[in-house]
Amino acid sequence: MTPSSSNPAPASPPPRVARVAVAVPLHRLFDYSVPAELPMPAIGARVAVKFSGRRTVAVCVAQNPADAHDRLSPLIEVLDDDNLLGEDLWRLAQWMADYYQHPLGEVIATLLPSAARVPKRLKIVRPECWEICGPAGDLTRAPRQARLYECLLAAGGRLQTELLYEAGFQRSHIVALAARGLIRKAQGVATGSLRASLPVAGRADQLELNPEQALALAKLGAASGFKPALLDGVTGSGKTEVYLRLMEEVLKLGRQVLVLVPEIALTPQTLSRFEDRFGKAAVLHSNLTDRARLQVWLRARAGEVGILIGTRSAVLSPFADLGLIVVDEEHDASFKQSEGLRYSARDVAVKRAQNLDIPLILGSATPSFESLHNARSGRYQHLRLTERAGRANMPTYRLLDIRGHSLQDGFSDTLVRNIERHLEAGGQVLVFLNRRGFAPALLCGHCGWQAECAACERRMTMHRKPPCLICHHCGRRADLPDECPDCRHQTLIAVGLGTQRSEAFLSERFPEVPVYRIDRDTVRSQRRMEERLAAIHSGERAILVGTQMLAKGHHFPDVSLVAVINADGGFMSPDFRAPERTAQLIVQVAGRAGRAERPGEVLIQTYQPDSPQLRALIEEGYGAFAQRELAGREAADLPPYQPIALVRAESGDADLARSWLESIRSQLGKDLECFGPAPALIPRVADRWRFQLMVGATTRAVLHRGLHPLLAVGNGPRNLRWSLDIDPYDTF
């Protein structure tokens, strides 16, 4: 009798688990089982999961973690074959989550274009192209077809349909040439560019460098690896030409370049300069459609984009081989994200260049105090351009003391006479006023009533076109009243000055001269902005009226006079950064004058002509002003000498917001110095009360360690929203 034997049951395969990050405001990750029919997702790959009852996109951050639970929900689909972000962005995402103490899932979602946050596989959609497939033959009786053929030939034999349309060709020309068998439709990346194919838009000749530019370029070119450089050049000093020369060397090596600009309005101008030199560049900004943004993002990741020009979010784009980052106008507040993940694109660019060990250029005529401090402490290479390029000279400054003077719609008689003088000489005049609308307040001259926003308890701004009242804090609108709602008198008075009022006054005073107003109300699209800039660049006499949109990097060769209507407000603000921002605006807008052969003049109206800050700025320059202000910051233990963070809370219940911040304060590290909670400078917006807790520390390590308890806070009570802002730009 043989003993019976039983074969042991085969061991079940170990469970496969993917740990994923989901875009939710929680500092935690989530585990899902990977069904046998699905491949194990790569770290950094997108997956589709069911979360809170809905299908959503998550990103795999770990495989088979040792501490995973036994009973898990399954993944629905693996959407990517590999790490979609690449090692560079993956490392950057982890740093951002740690530095800004923000949930990793939301950080990754910020890095992804919105079209990549839907559970679909991604692919590059090739634009329609046309390529030459036969000899030209005799096209003398079809000149447009002949020109089309020549255009394709000059571009290397292939061009996108879109570029052919830009060149002035119509679909009928393309179809007719294809019918002759001379060209055919092709799918793929065009090998040529429109700029290379059109003689009228040929590549620009390189400008001759002056000695300062040549020295800066030599020092930048000699630097290898990560060495941040602050290119501190006066307005019109030719910083862009230095960028272009350095970019040319990087592109010759087959590597990619990222250029960050603060405003969408500057993108076409910058793009035009780069296309004139290099033929083609890609752009990335918020005005693009979701589909277009995704395609640029994917093409940069695939290495098909040599130069990417973009605003803040472009710093989060993937690249196959990034070799240089340029941050133009690096001081600008637009590089700081004010909602969600509150990152600084400038600071993220520095960290990314460090990770990749590549050069970084920060350019500005008015560097941020943080960058100046880094340059003076030796962390950044400090390169100065003190002279304007070509034959242009720096403008002259003059203060107009308006104490005791009667002003007409904000303009003194002296200023009006000077505007008239420059217009008669054939020049253009730029009037700068950093306030939109017709008047910042509307009040009753009989009883003193003021038009206030019921949701914010702040004055509403009066607008004339169209006639209405607008709250510039929450966006609420109201009809313009015919009489006072309190006393029924019709003695309503517009108090203060806005760009609409300046435009109306100047149009009436100089009826024969076109007045172009450029602010958020008149330039709601990129096309409108380009139309206005084209009219200004015609060279005819004109008056430009606008806000800080006019101060950022624009080249107006025919502007000979810049008038600053009110320079006092920013120097008296309780925000410690306000004097820095005000000085930057004044210098930047003043730099629009005298950029060509016309001498430039800057007139600044002020009620405080003896202000030490204003005097230092116009008599000694921005550098001396910055040194004076930095000394004050150091004495007060303020940035850039000591780091700070803001914990903000807002709620429909003021007591709830305040008491919640008080409880948070008691949980923070003992090494932190806390101020508040205190009401925000605008304490109520859209029916919600806003409070803030300012937190300071001696070092960044101490600050981050002390803020660590916030990671466990979660969403907070109902009817309350809170946020943490590391290195805040607006502190009041």
XYZ file of C-alpha atoms in Angstrom:
732
model
C 0.000 0.000 0.000
C 1.490 3.261 -1.030
C 0.715 6.253 1.041
C -1.377 8.761 -0.755
C 0.303 12.025 -1.532
C -1.297 15.352 -2.300
C 0.322 18.076 -4.332
C 0.416 21.397 -2.495
C -1.779 24.079 -4.033
C 0.232 26.506 -6.164
C 1.093 29.691 -4.283
C -0.943 32.672 -5.377
C 1.129 35.442 -6.923
C 1.897 38.287 -4.562
C -0.488 41.194 -4.929
C 0.655 44.038 -7.105
C 0.095 47.473 -5.624
C 0.539 50.964 -7.029
C 0.786 53.899 -4.636
C -0.586 56.983 -6.339
C -0.905 60.735 -5.818
C -4.358 62.240 -6.385
C -5.043 65.952 -6.865
C -6.738 66.529 -3.506
C -5.744 68.972 -0.720
C -4.485 66.183 1.553
C -0.897 65.388 2.477
C -1.279 61.662 1.837
C -1.007 59.047 -0.906
C -3.396 56.237 -1.863
C -2.866 52.548 -2.668
C -4.614 50.591 -5.443
C -4.224 47.002 -6.569
C -3.047 46.385 -10.126
C -5.216 43.778 -11.893
C -3.387 40.943 -13.640
C -4.514 42.118 -17.074
C -2.879 45.530 -16.585
C 0.851 46.271 -16.680
C 2.485 47.586 -13.525
C 2.544 51.370 -14.012
C 5.916 53.060 -14.097
C 6.670 55.615 -11.432
C 5.532 58.932 -12.879
C 2.934 57.333 -15.176
C -0.695 58.434 -15.101
C -3.342 55.923 -14.135
C -7.137 56.046 -14.050
C -8.666 55.288 -10.644
C -12.022 55.528 -8.960
C -11.789 58.150 -6.229
C -14.734 59.477 -4.203
C -17.103 57.788 -6.611
C -15.714 59.258 -9.800
C -13.144 58.252 -12.405
C -10.098 60.473 -12.111
C -6.417 60.687 -13.016
C -3.698 59.855 -10.505
C 0.060 59.447 -10.871
C 2.016 56.427 -9.667
C 4.654 57.342 -7.066
C 5.694 53.889 -5.800
C 5.398 50.211 -6.703
C 4.508 47.491 -4.219
C 5.064 49.497 -1.026
C 5.796 47.295 1.987
C 3.120 48.916 4.134
C 0.249 48.532 1.638
C -3.123 47.222 2.869
C -4.513 43.844 1.807
C -7.925 44.878 0.515
C -7.607 47.571 -2.110
C -9.661 48.947 -4.964
C -8.262 48.085 -8.401
C -6.751 50.453 -10.919
C -9.001 51.055 -13.906
C -6.368 51.770 -16.567
C -2.682 52.549 -17.026
C -2.538 55.623 -19.264
C 1.220 56.025 -19.886
C 3.945 53.561 -20.793
C 6.630 55.433 -18.865
C 7.245 58.407 -16.590
C 5.267 61.191 -18.277
C 7.079 63.944 -16.387
C 10.592 62.608 -16.901
C 13.254 62.445 -14.199
C 13.808 66.212 -14.243
C 10.202 67.248 -13.566
C 9.615 64.306 -11.223
C 12.467 65.484 -9.025
C 11.236 69.069 -9.249
C 7.698 68.067 -8.207
C 8.993 66.386 -5.068
C 11.083 69.448 -4.196
C 8.130 71.797 -4.720
C 5.877 69.665 -2.522
C 8.482 69.766 0.223
C 9.536 73.424 -0.117
C 6.047 74.899 -0.482
C 4.569 72.280 1.915
C 1.851 71.504 -0.602
C 0.221 68.107 -1.281
C 2.188 66.130 -3.855
C -0.965 65.230 -5.795
C -1.853 68.891 -6.311
C 1.757 69.736 -7.202
C 1.800 67.075 -9.938
C -1.602 68.262 -11.193
C -0.166 71.782 -11.479
C 2.708 70.456 -13.579
C 0.350 68.668 -15.976
C -1.577 70.608 -18.646
C -5.311 70.513 -17.978
C -5.805 68.303 -21.070
C -3.504 65.708 -19.445
C -5.643 65.609 -16.290
C -8.383 63.648 -18.043
C -8.152 59.831 -18.206
C -7.055 59.528 -21.835
C -3.827 58.461 -23.477
C -1.773 61.277 -24.956
C -0.166 61.658 -28.343
C 1.385 64.365 -30.459
C -1.044 65.395 -33.189
C 0.966 66.164 -36.276
C -0.195 69.250 -38.163
C -0.975 69.005 -41.836
C 2.119 69.625 -43.952
C 2.844 69.903 -47.663
C 6.039 68.677 -49.255
C 7.582 68.927 -52.692
C 7.336 65.715 -54.714
C 8.243 66.849 -58.235
C 10.245 69.432 -60.231
C 8.665 72.853 -60.663
C 8.473 72.859 -64.449
C 6.897 75.879 -66.129
C 4.728 77.892 -63.727
C 5.027 81.255 -65.494
C 1.244 81.419 -66.015
C 0.594 80.606 -62.351
C 2.734 83.104 -60.405
C 1.099 82.414 -57.019
C 1.696 78.696 -57.426
C 5.272 79.413 -58.468
C 5.759 81.567 -55.362
C 4.264 78.804 -53.222
C 6.670 76.273 -54.703
C 9.626 78.623 -54.077
C 8.463 79.120 -50.497
C 8.433 75.377 -49.883
C 11.787 74.942 -51.593
C 13.429 77.645 -49.472
C 12.031 76.057 -46.302
C 13.684 72.709 -47.021
C 10.887 71.158 -49.053
C 8.179 70.935 -46.376
C 5.972 73.403 -44.480
C 2.900 73.308 -42.298
C -0.350 74.463 -43.898
C -0.779 77.020 -41.130
C 2.518 78.680 -42.042
C 1.566 78.787 -45.706
C -1.625 80.600 -44.742
C 0.451 83.061 -42.683
C 2.549 83.710 -45.789
C -0.579 84.800 -47.679
C -1.322 81.679 -49.686
C -4.854 80.328 -49.955
C -6.176 76.782 -49.961
C -6.914 77.074 -53.673
C -3.227 77.758 -54.440
C -2.170 74.677 -52.460
C -4.795 72.425 -54.066
C -3.907 73.663 -57.569
C -0.220 72.968 -57.082
C -1.017 69.526 -55.669
C -3.215 68.790 -58.719
C -0.153 69.361 -60.923
C 1.616 66.595 -58.964
C 4.285 68.975 -57.670
C 3.432 68.811 -53.949
C 1.650 66.319 -51.743
C 0.146 66.210 -48.268
C 2.426 64.782 -45.583
C 1.989 64.097 -41.904
C 4.927 64.948 -39.691
C 7.090 67.720 -38.364
C 7.889 70.423 -40.908
C 11.605 70.613 -41.524
C 11.625 74.280 -42.484
C 10.183 77.492 -41.186
C 8.265 80.368 -42.630
C 10.884 82.873 -41.510
C 13.574 81.034 -43.454
C 11.447 80.928 -46.588
C 10.419 84.556 -46.971
C 13.012 87.157 -48.017
C 10.921 89.960 -46.481
C 11.129 88.284 -43.108
C 14.688 87.060 -43.296
C 16.821 86.487 -40.282
C 17.937 89.679 -38.611
C 21.571 90.646 -38.734
C 23.281 90.453 -35.392
C 23.675 93.805 -33.706
C 27.143 94.962 -32.817
C 27.828 94.517 -29.127
C 29.166 97.361 -27.040
C 32.057 96.609 -24.628
C 29.753 95.924 -21.654
C 27.608 93.517 -23.641
C 30.676 91.756 -25.020
C 32.153 91.362 -21.526
C 28.875 90.014 -20.134
C 28.590 87.531 -22.994
C 32.179 86.372 -22.512
C 31.615 85.747 -18.795
C 28.339 83.941 -19.418
C 29.835 81.828 -22.176
C 32.810 80.871 -20.021
C 30.576 79.601 -17.208
C 29.833 75.883 -17.276
C 27.259 74.031 -15.274
C 25.008 75.721 -12.734
C 26.082 79.300 -12.178
C 23.155 81.732 -11.870
C 23.852 85.139 -13.371
C 22.014 88.375 -12.669
C 22.149 90.500 -15.826
C 21.525 93.908 -14.279
C 21.097 96.225 -17.248
C 19.437 99.611 -17.561
C 16.377 99.812 -19.801
C 17.414 99.627 -23.444
C 20.893 98.287 -22.648
C 20.569 95.305 -24.993
C 19.979 92.458 -22.549
C 17.943 90.584 -25.170
C 20.854 90.587 -27.608
C 23.026 88.982 -24.925
C 20.330 86.325 -24.398
C 20.191 85.662 -28.147
C 23.949 85.217 -28.505
C 24.115 82.762 -25.620
C 21.037 80.887 -26.862
C 22.668 80.506 -30.261
C 25.561 78.590 -28.729
C 23.213 76.323 -26.762
C 21.080 75.568 -29.840
C 24.193 74.704 -31.861
C 24.800 71.902 -29.352
C 21.324 70.537 -30.088
C 19.993 71.483 -26.654
C 16.809 73.339 -25.726
C 16.196 76.800 -24.251
C 13.444 78.044 -21.942
C 12.663 81.784 -21.837
C 10.246 83.073 -19.197
C 8.509 86.440 -19.611
C 6.118 87.990 -17.066
C 3.224 88.985 -19.328
C 1.397 87.421 -22.262
C 1.547 90.869 -23.870
C 5.332 90.537 -24.120
C 5.243 87.099 -25.722
C 4.608 88.245 -29.367
C 7.334 90.891 -29.101
C 9.847 88.401 -27.684
C 8.719 85.732 -30.139
C 9.279 88.087 -33.064
C 12.846 88.843 -31.949
C 13.663 85.160 -31.605
C 11.997 84.150 -34.878
C 13.927 86.836 -36.715
C 17.122 85.269 -35.388
C 16.357 81.553 -35.197
C 13.398 80.940 -37.489
C 10.879 79.355 -35.119
C 10.018 79.227 -31.441
C 7.099 77.776 -29.500
C 4.968 79.714 -27.025
C 3.124 78.614 -23.914
C 0.711 80.828 -21.991
C -2.810 80.846 -20.576
C -4.462 82.298 -23.694
C -3.808 79.098 -25.656
C -6.505 76.465 -25.824
C -6.092 73.382 -23.623
C -5.379 71.300 -26.711
C -2.733 73.722 -28.002
C -1.015 73.867 -24.590
C -0.884 70.079 -24.434
C 0.651 69.819 -27.906
C 3.393 72.332 -27.088
C 4.018 70.500 -23.808
C 4.326 67.128 -25.551
C 6.518 68.469 -28.334
C 8.900 70.074 -25.832
C 9.036 66.743 -23.982
C 9.873 64.962 -27.238
C 12.671 67.418 -28.054
C 10.862 68.911 -31.051
C 10.895 72.439 -29.570
C 14.236 74.214 -29.608
C 13.072 77.430 -27.920
C 10.076 77.661 -25.615
C 8.871 81.140 -24.633
C 6.246 81.339 -21.957
C 4.798 82.930 -18.882
C 4.908 81.597 -15.319
C 3.651 78.043 -15.886
C 6.141 77.395 -18.700
C 8.807 76.748 -16.060
C 6.945 73.487 -15.333
C 7.256 72.172 -18.918
C 9.160 68.956 -19.722
C 12.212 68.977 -21.979
C 14.272 66.286 -23.637
C 17.553 68.159 -23.122
C 17.219 71.591 -21.536
C 20.464 73.550 -21.777
C 19.634 77.120 -20.693
C 16.958 79.020 -18.752
C 16.408 82.771 -19.159
C 14.071 84.681 -16.830
C 13.429 88.112 -18.368
C 12.166 90.917 -16.087
C 12.905 88.585 -13.189
C 11.679 91.121 -10.620
C 8.086 91.032 -11.859
C 5.320 89.985 -9.464
C 3.601 88.024 -12.257
C 6.097 85.209 -11.693
C 4.456 84.489 -8.327
C 1.375 82.247 -8.365
C -1.294 83.697 -6.071
C -3.713 80.743 -5.843
C -3.390 77.023 -5.178
C 0.276 76.053 -5.273
C 1.813 79.459 -4.539
C 5.137 78.983 -6.273
C 7.565 81.541 -7.656
C 8.484 80.708 -11.254
C 11.769 82.573 -10.811
C 12.741 80.534 -7.743
C 11.589 77.276 -9.349
C 13.722 78.144 -12.404
C 16.746 78.527 -10.128
C 16.131 75.138 -8.517
C 15.527 73.459 -11.882
C 18.755 74.861 -13.334
C 20.584 73.614 -10.239
C 19.110 70.131 -10.617
C 20.097 70.002 -14.297
C 23.466 71.717 -13.735
C 22.806 74.248 -16.520
C 23.252 78.024 -16.839
C 20.543 80.419 -15.679
C 20.209 84.121 -16.545
C 18.012 86.469 -14.528
C 17.610 89.741 -16.415
C 16.199 93.055 -15.230
C 16.758 96.792 -15.171
C 15.317 96.791 -11.640
C 16.376 93.514 -10.021
C 14.381 92.142 -7.127
C 15.916 92.694 -3.737
C 16.236 88.905 -3.356
C 18.344 88.648 -6.507
C 20.448 91.678 -5.560
C 21.082 90.134 -2.148
C 22.097 86.827 -3.748
C 24.416 88.666 -6.139
C 26.047 90.702 -3.381
C 26.535 87.605 -1.224
C 28.276 85.804 -4.102
C 25.588 83.228 -4.861
C 24.863 84.857 -8.230
C 27.277 86.253 -10.758
C 26.488 89.989 -11.057
C 26.860 91.395 -14.577
C 26.043 95.071 -15.182
C 25.055 96.934 -18.344
C 25.103 100.624 -17.465
C 24.735 102.128 -20.940
C 22.007 101.940 -23.543
C 22.779 100.062 -26.722
C 23.310 101.975 -29.953
C 23.143 105.764 -29.867
C 20.329 106.059 -27.313
C 20.905 107.903 -24.049
C 19.235 107.489 -20.689
C 16.266 109.831 -20.115
C 16.469 112.834 -17.804
C 14.247 112.979 -14.710
C 12.412 115.974 -13.289
C 10.056 116.227 -10.329
C 6.964 118.411 -10.635
C 5.977 119.736 -7.210
C 2.160 119.919 -7.303
C 1.622 121.042 -3.705
C -0.852 123.905 -3.722
C -1.478 123.602 -7.461
C -4.928 123.176 -8.946
C -5.001 120.156 -11.221
C -7.302 119.529 -14.134
C -8.281 115.851 -14.080
C -4.976 115.147 -12.352
C -2.772 117.100 -14.792
C -0.819 120.192 -13.759
C -0.428 123.106 -16.196
C 3.321 122.443 -16.326
C 2.790 118.841 -17.343
C 0.248 119.789 -20.032
C 2.672 122.333 -21.525
C 5.433 119.717 -21.662
C 3.134 117.200 -23.314
C 2.282 119.828 -25.919
C 5.971 120.602 -26.497
C 6.877 116.965 -27.176
C 3.897 116.418 -29.461
C 4.765 119.527 -31.487
C 8.277 118.113 -31.926
C 6.747 114.972 -33.476
C 7.309 112.702 -30.491
C 5.008 110.335 -28.652
C 3.997 110.765 -25.012
C 3.369 108.009 -22.484
C 1.177 108.840 -19.478
C 1.442 106.322 -16.657
C -1.255 105.898 -14.028
C -1.558 102.573 -12.249
C -5.304 102.769 -11.694
C -8.003 101.576 -14.065
C -11.434 103.107 -14.583
C -12.563 106.721 -14.691
C -12.367 107.528 -10.977
C -11.585 105.374 -7.919
C -14.543 106.794 -5.970
C -18.026 108.208 -6.504
C -19.525 110.282 -3.694
C -22.401 112.637 -3.001
C -21.390 116.267 -2.568
C -24.476 116.894 -0.426
C -24.483 114.143 2.211
C -21.120 112.425 1.720
C -22.458 109.028 0.582
C -19.850 106.845 -1.180
C -20.448 104.004 -3.615
C -19.213 100.899 -1.793
C -19.252 97.213 -2.642
C -21.706 95.467 -0.346
C -19.598 92.303 -0.431
C -16.230 93.921 0.308
C -16.956 97.212 2.095
C -14.519 98.888 -0.285
C -15.145 101.763 -2.660
C -16.303 100.780 -6.123
C -14.510 102.247 -9.119
C -16.490 104.417 -11.495
C -16.237 103.516 -15.181
C -17.505 105.598 -18.100
C -17.163 103.040 -20.931
C -19.528 101.364 -20.289
C -21.072 103.507 -17.534
C -21.092 101.419 -14.353
C -19.520 100.856 -10.947
C -17.094 97.934 -10.592
C -15.458 96.462 -7.508
C -11.900 95.658 -8.559
C -11.582 93.218 -5.644
C -14.483 90.817 -6.220
C -15.683 91.908 -9.695
C -19.201 92.906 -8.611
C -20.897 95.420 -10.927
C -23.649 97.969 -10.357
C -25.429 100.545 -12.496
C -24.169 104.107 -12.334
C -26.774 105.997 -10.255
C -28.392 109.225 -11.472
C -28.864 110.473 -7.919
C -27.630 109.771 -4.408
C -29.449 106.703 -3.041
C -29.422 108.238 0.462
C -30.480 111.876 0.036
C -31.762 111.796 -3.573
C -29.630 114.792 -4.557
C -27.947 114.684 -7.978
C -24.652 116.165 -6.785
C -22.595 113.031 -7.494
C -18.874 113.696 -7.817
C -16.198 111.490 -9.375
C -13.189 111.693 -7.058
C -9.682 110.688 -8.022
C -8.082 109.701 -11.274
C -8.165 106.578 -13.422
C -6.942 105.767 -16.924
C -10.376 106.411 -18.463
C -10.423 109.914 -16.996
C -6.900 110.623 -18.234
C -7.866 109.377 -21.690
C -10.948 111.618 -21.761
C -9.003 114.699 -20.669
C -6.160 114.184 -23.150
C -8.549 113.444 -26.018
C -10.352 116.720 -25.338
C -7.151 118.730 -24.804
C -5.349 117.319 -27.880
C -8.174 116.382 -30.293
C -5.863 116.077 -33.297
C -3.643 113.448 -31.632
C -4.766 109.800 -31.235
C -4.895 108.593 -27.630
C -4.300 104.868 -27.025
C -5.360 103.531 -23.632
C -3.799 100.222 -22.627
C -5.093 98.529 -19.494
C -7.033 95.409 -18.518
C -10.292 96.990 -19.652
C -9.206 97.843 -23.209
C -6.874 94.939 -23.944
C -8.899 91.817 -23.221
C -7.302 89.740 -25.961
C -3.863 89.281 -27.438
C -5.162 90.490 -30.802
C -6.361 93.799 -29.339
C -2.982 94.315 -27.725
C -1.128 93.630 -30.955
C -3.408 96.022 -32.863
C -2.685 98.844 -30.416
C 1.037 98.182 -30.424
C 1.068 98.185 -34.249
C -0.632 101.594 -34.289
C 1.878 102.945 -31.768
C 4.825 101.612 -33.771
C 3.662 103.454 -36.881
C 5.769 106.387 -35.653
C 2.984 108.968 -35.845
C 2.356 111.409 -33.036
C 0.362 109.730 -30.293
C -0.406 109.694 -26.589
C -0.247 106.404 -24.716
C -2.207 106.139 -21.475
C -1.963 103.050 -19.364
C -1.192 101.056 -16.278
C 1.790 98.847 -15.513
C 1.003 96.902 -18.699
C 2.927 99.664 -20.481
C 5.900 99.427 -18.127
C 6.976 95.865 -18.890
C 9.630 95.488 -21.521
C 7.921 97.221 -24.443
C 10.077 99.008 -26.992
C 8.539 102.339 -28.043
C 11.257 104.055 -30.114
C 9.209 107.229 -30.690
C 8.263 107.950 -27.074
C 10.187 111.025 -25.965
C 8.233 111.937 -22.815
C 6.999 109.749 -19.961
C 4.669 111.370 -17.437
C 4.102 109.676 -14.070
C 0.880 111.155 -12.695
C 1.156 110.071 -9.047
C 4.305 108.529 -7.585
C 3.516 108.990 -3.889
C 1.072 106.234 -2.936
C 3.455 103.272 -3.079
C 6.045 104.900 -0.825
C 3.463 105.313 1.962
C 1.954 101.802 1.943
C 2.156 99.616 5.090
C 3.440 96.737 2.907
C 7.218 96.580 3.325
C 7.565 95.546 -0.340
C 5.578 98.524 -1.672
C 8.540 100.954 -2.011
C 10.463 98.307 -3.992
C 7.531 97.700 -6.349
C 6.882 101.431 -6.760
C 10.507 102.172 -7.599
C 10.575 99.318 -10.108
C 7.439 100.614 -11.822
C 8.780 104.171 -12.047
C 12.137 103.080 -13.476
C 10.563 100.587 -15.871
C 7.987 103.006 -17.270
C 10.598 105.777 -17.426
C 12.728 103.426 -19.497
C 10.198 103.599 -22.328
C 11.451 107.152 -23.079
C 14.382 107.947 -25.361
C 15.062 104.401 -26.540
C 16.082 105.502 -30.050
C 17.642 108.725 -31.297
C 15.075 111.031 -29.692
C 16.216 112.293 -26.270
C 13.956 111.093 -23.469
C 12.449 113.058 -20.597
C 10.595 111.799 -17.516
C 8.303 114.081 -15.504
C 7.019 112.859 -12.143
C 4.182 114.689 -10.414
C 4.447 114.474 -6.633
C 3.101 115.969 -3.438
C 6.297 114.878 -1.674
C 9.229 116.229 -3.705
C 11.510 115.943 -0.669
C 10.840 112.227 -0.106
C 14.221 110.570 0.621
C 13.140 107.445 -1.258
C 12.035 109.312 -4.376
C 15.113 111.540 -4.305
C 17.472 108.573 -3.981
C 15.753 106.857 -6.894
C 15.927 109.705 -9.418
C 19.195 111.317 -8.312
C 21.340 108.275 -7.493
C 19.579 105.501 -9.429
C 17.841 102.258 -8.644
C 20.993 100.628 -7.252
C 21.436 103.307 -4.585
C 17.737 103.193 -3.755
C 17.882 99.412 -3.373
C 20.941 99.607 -1.113
C 19.139 102.082 1.156
C 16.000 99.931 1.332
C 17.952 96.712 1.871
C 19.671 98.251 4.887
C 16.255 98.933 6.373
C 15.103 95.385 5.618
C 18.181 93.944 7.319
C 17.638 96.068 10.434
C 14.013 94.891 10.619
C 14.853 91.182 10.004
C 12.726 91.128 6.856
C 13.298 89.284 3.559
C 15.706 88.701 1.948
C 17.630 88.563 5.239
C 15.160 86.337 7.064
C 12.496 84.129 5.474
C 8.794 84.511 6.185
C 5.569 82.664 5.442
C 1.906 83.639 5.653
C -0.894 81.449 6.901
C -4.116 82.913 5.505
C -7.666 82.084 6.503
C -10.961 83.368 5.137
C -14.539 82.694 6.129
C -17.985 84.223 6.115
C -17.571 84.249 9.914
C -14.833 86.676 10.993
C -14.549 85.165 14.492
C -14.067 81.682 13.022
C -11.192 82.811 10.767
C -9.454 84.669 13.589
C -9.878 81.955 16.224
C -8.760 79.229 13.810
C -5.501 81.079 13.119
C -5.006 81.553 16.870
C -5.280 77.795 17.347
C -2.815 77.240 14.501
C -0.360 79.649 16.085
C -0.288 77.557 19.266
C 0.672 74.451 17.244
C 3.642 75.942 15.393
C 7.269 75.429 16.350
C 8.634 77.380 19.294
C 11.541 78.733 17.215
C 9.178 80.694 14.981
C 8.295 84.337 15.474
C 4.582 84.893 14.850
C 2.746 88.143 14.166
C -1.034 88.111 14.346
C -3.513 86.883 13.464
C -4.452 90.241 12.001
C -6.968 91.385 9.394
C -5.699 91.562 5.821
C -5.270 95.003 4.295
C -8.595 94.393 2.531
C -10.327 92.505 5.355
C -13.493 91.540 3.470
C -13.776 90.391 -0.152
C -16.859 88.765 -1.706
C -18.584 88.463 1.690
C -15.668 86.597 3.227
C -13.508 87.899 6.076
C -9.768 87.511 5.638
C -7.114 87.182 8.348
C -3.461 86.254 8.223
C -0.697 85.010 10.480
C 2.834 86.084 9.549
C 5.559 83.654 10.549
C 9.285 84.400 10.522
C 12.446 82.449 11.363
C 16.194 82.903 11.426
C 16.785 80.348 8.638
C 14.739 78.475 6.055
C 15.417 75.175 7.795
C 13.969 76.553 11.041
C 10.976 78.000 9.178
C 10.115 74.758 7.388
C 10.613 72.673 10.505
C 8.392 74.992 12.534
C 5.620 74.899 9.915
C 5.652 71.093 9.746
C 2.611 70.664 12.059
C 0.471 72.261 9.321
C 0.876 69.103 7.232
C -1.573 67.330 9.534
C -4.174 70.100 9.674
C -6.311 69.004 6.720
C -9.101 71.144 5.312
C -10.055 72.906 8.537
C -13.622 73.569 9.670
C -16.530 74.035 7.306
C -17.013 77.517 5.854
C -13.289 78.216 6.181
C -10.562 78.185 3.555
C -6.928 78.416 4.502
C -3.598 78.464 2.672
C 0.112 78.543 3.345
C 2.290 80.907 1.320
C 6.047 80.369 1.550
C 7.998 83.500 0.526
C 4.830 85.596 0.047
C 4.947 88.520 -2.327
C 1.852 90.310 -1.044
C 2.052 90.489 2.726
C -0.964 92.692 3.448
